[in-house]
């Protein structure tokens, strides 16, 4: 059986009891005073003054004090559970004491009245105790104590006096209060059950709200970086744009793309890539503020929404790029990334989410292809580029590759014998829609459009076919794009074309740039091995323009290095000469052939020969030309005759210069 005398231990119930008592106890005191005054009034003149006026004065003072105390007591919403509980205990104790005082006073004053007054006292006690039980319904301990303290002596008193009417009354009252206490305990049970279910409901509601908030957060958060995700970014972007339109304010949107992330991911593995991204997210989160939203859009791409003072956006954009260029340390490993960014400002760059985002992306594209690590603000110049880019895309989509593509050849010479060693095939595209497009532009566009394989195969097919038609044997160098070397399917088809043309694979050198290798290092290495197994050779092109070239030389299965033309052009600079000399030495040590590209003058040539270069290519000897012009050039310069090696160097140079003055691409 549960202990009806014990106070509750449940905080919610204690606080609810306190709240109810705070409302009802002042009424209880008012009732006491009123009832006592009525008895005092009927006994005034019969009973001694101290029992009427004296007692009432003290009673009114005490009850008044308690009424004020309860009315000003701390609210149930703010009071601590401990304080509320002490108040319940105190109230119970005080109820017991006051009950005892009242019954003593009532029975005392009962001595002085006549039959009517005595009836009043009996009624006063009954009415007051019933009133008290009602007012203390939420504190059953106090109600029971009062009932016991009052009805016990009351019953005893009237039994001892023996007046049958009063005995009957006292028994009646004792019975009624007993039943009332029983009812009170039941209703208090109902009250506690109600509070408990309310508490449970509240907890469930709070849990539901918490889960809802958590779900909303998850739906808006990128799990890896903890940054807002793409969906959230674009919904806020849309909102901010509407707001900017309504208020006539500016707004900037930026796209940030990590540099060198892919090779790091490929080299160190995806787990490392993920950790790196989450570190990037941590750094970016530190830059976010009220007017700066940073989000992960996907992969290694991040978005910036800027509603602050838009004038400061270029500086903020650059600061973010600089911050991400600071090396990361993960498990003691130092990893250097970089970041390039493109930014578009509303209303200058467009007035829809789509247009603004596209333009920030174009500014980024421009930045990536011109100066990595920087932040570009979209400008009209980009607009023109976009237009021509789109025109190239459209023309390439519908191009007839067989008829529109052609190949030019640039000779590669041996500087000691002045004999031609081979030719480099360089792709040319003349579109009937937009005219001639430079190879570096149509190659990147074809890569982006996914047409690179068709393009490479068309160019290579033409090149090996023309090579097979030449009346003498020359080696052919052919440029492969990043996509080609990583696509086994493309490599198989290239092999097929070599066989079809009946050319010995040993005569073919495939040229690859470092950027091509960096896209997917592992795949590129297996592509290189595939080509070399075939008997073909592989050259590292544009050497010296990448950022970790020396490491590649040792790690890659290469045959040849082609030193970027920026070195030949600036060969007068002492620092360049030092590098050129080191590179040729290194190639000799590693057993690699070494070709210097972009030789444009005799002065450059002489220095390069002095530095130890044995193979060269450049406008000084010949510009790229069509197969027919190449044939003429070779015959004119006497390069086809064996035994030319004995010719004096002066003759060599003269013959080369002769060719130089007569060959032009247009001559084809
Ligand atoms: P690359 O492989 O480094 O080719 C050499 C580029 O330098 C050629 O430009 C050539 O015309 C130019 N060049 C040669 N000698 C000199 C010189 O003395 N001075 C100067 N200033 N330039 C010289 P081109 O033909 O415009 O090709 C540009 C790039 O486009 C090539 O650079 C190559 O990376 C790419 N490319 C060309 N044809 C193809 C192709 O069929 N497939 C692929 N994937 N890429 C190609
Ligand atoms: Ca090349
Ligand atoms: Ca090159």
Tab-separated table of C-alpha atoms and ligand atoms in Angstrom, residues 424 479 511 513 540-543 562-565 597 617, ligand 3:
chain	number	residue	atom	x	y	z
A	424	UNK	CA	55.493	16.287	-83.393
A	479	UNK	CA	50.077	14.593	-77.609
A	511	UNK	CA	53.591	13.136	-74.987
A	513	UNK	CA	51.854	16.862	-69.486
A	540	UNK	CA	56.895	14.181	-70.216
A	541	UNK	CA	55.806	17.372	-71.966
A	542	UNK	CA	56.064	21.020	-70.839
A	543	UNK	CA	58.590	19.991	-68.187
A	562	UNK	CA	60.489	17.904	-73.241
A	563	UNK	CA	61.626	21.077	-71.504
A	564	UNK	CA	58.984	23.796	-71.671
A	565	UNK	CA	59.587	26.581	-74.141
A	597	UNK	CA	61.200	23.248	-77.050
A	617	UNK	CA	62.304	22.031	-81.623
B	3	LIG	CA1	55.449	21.231	-74.865
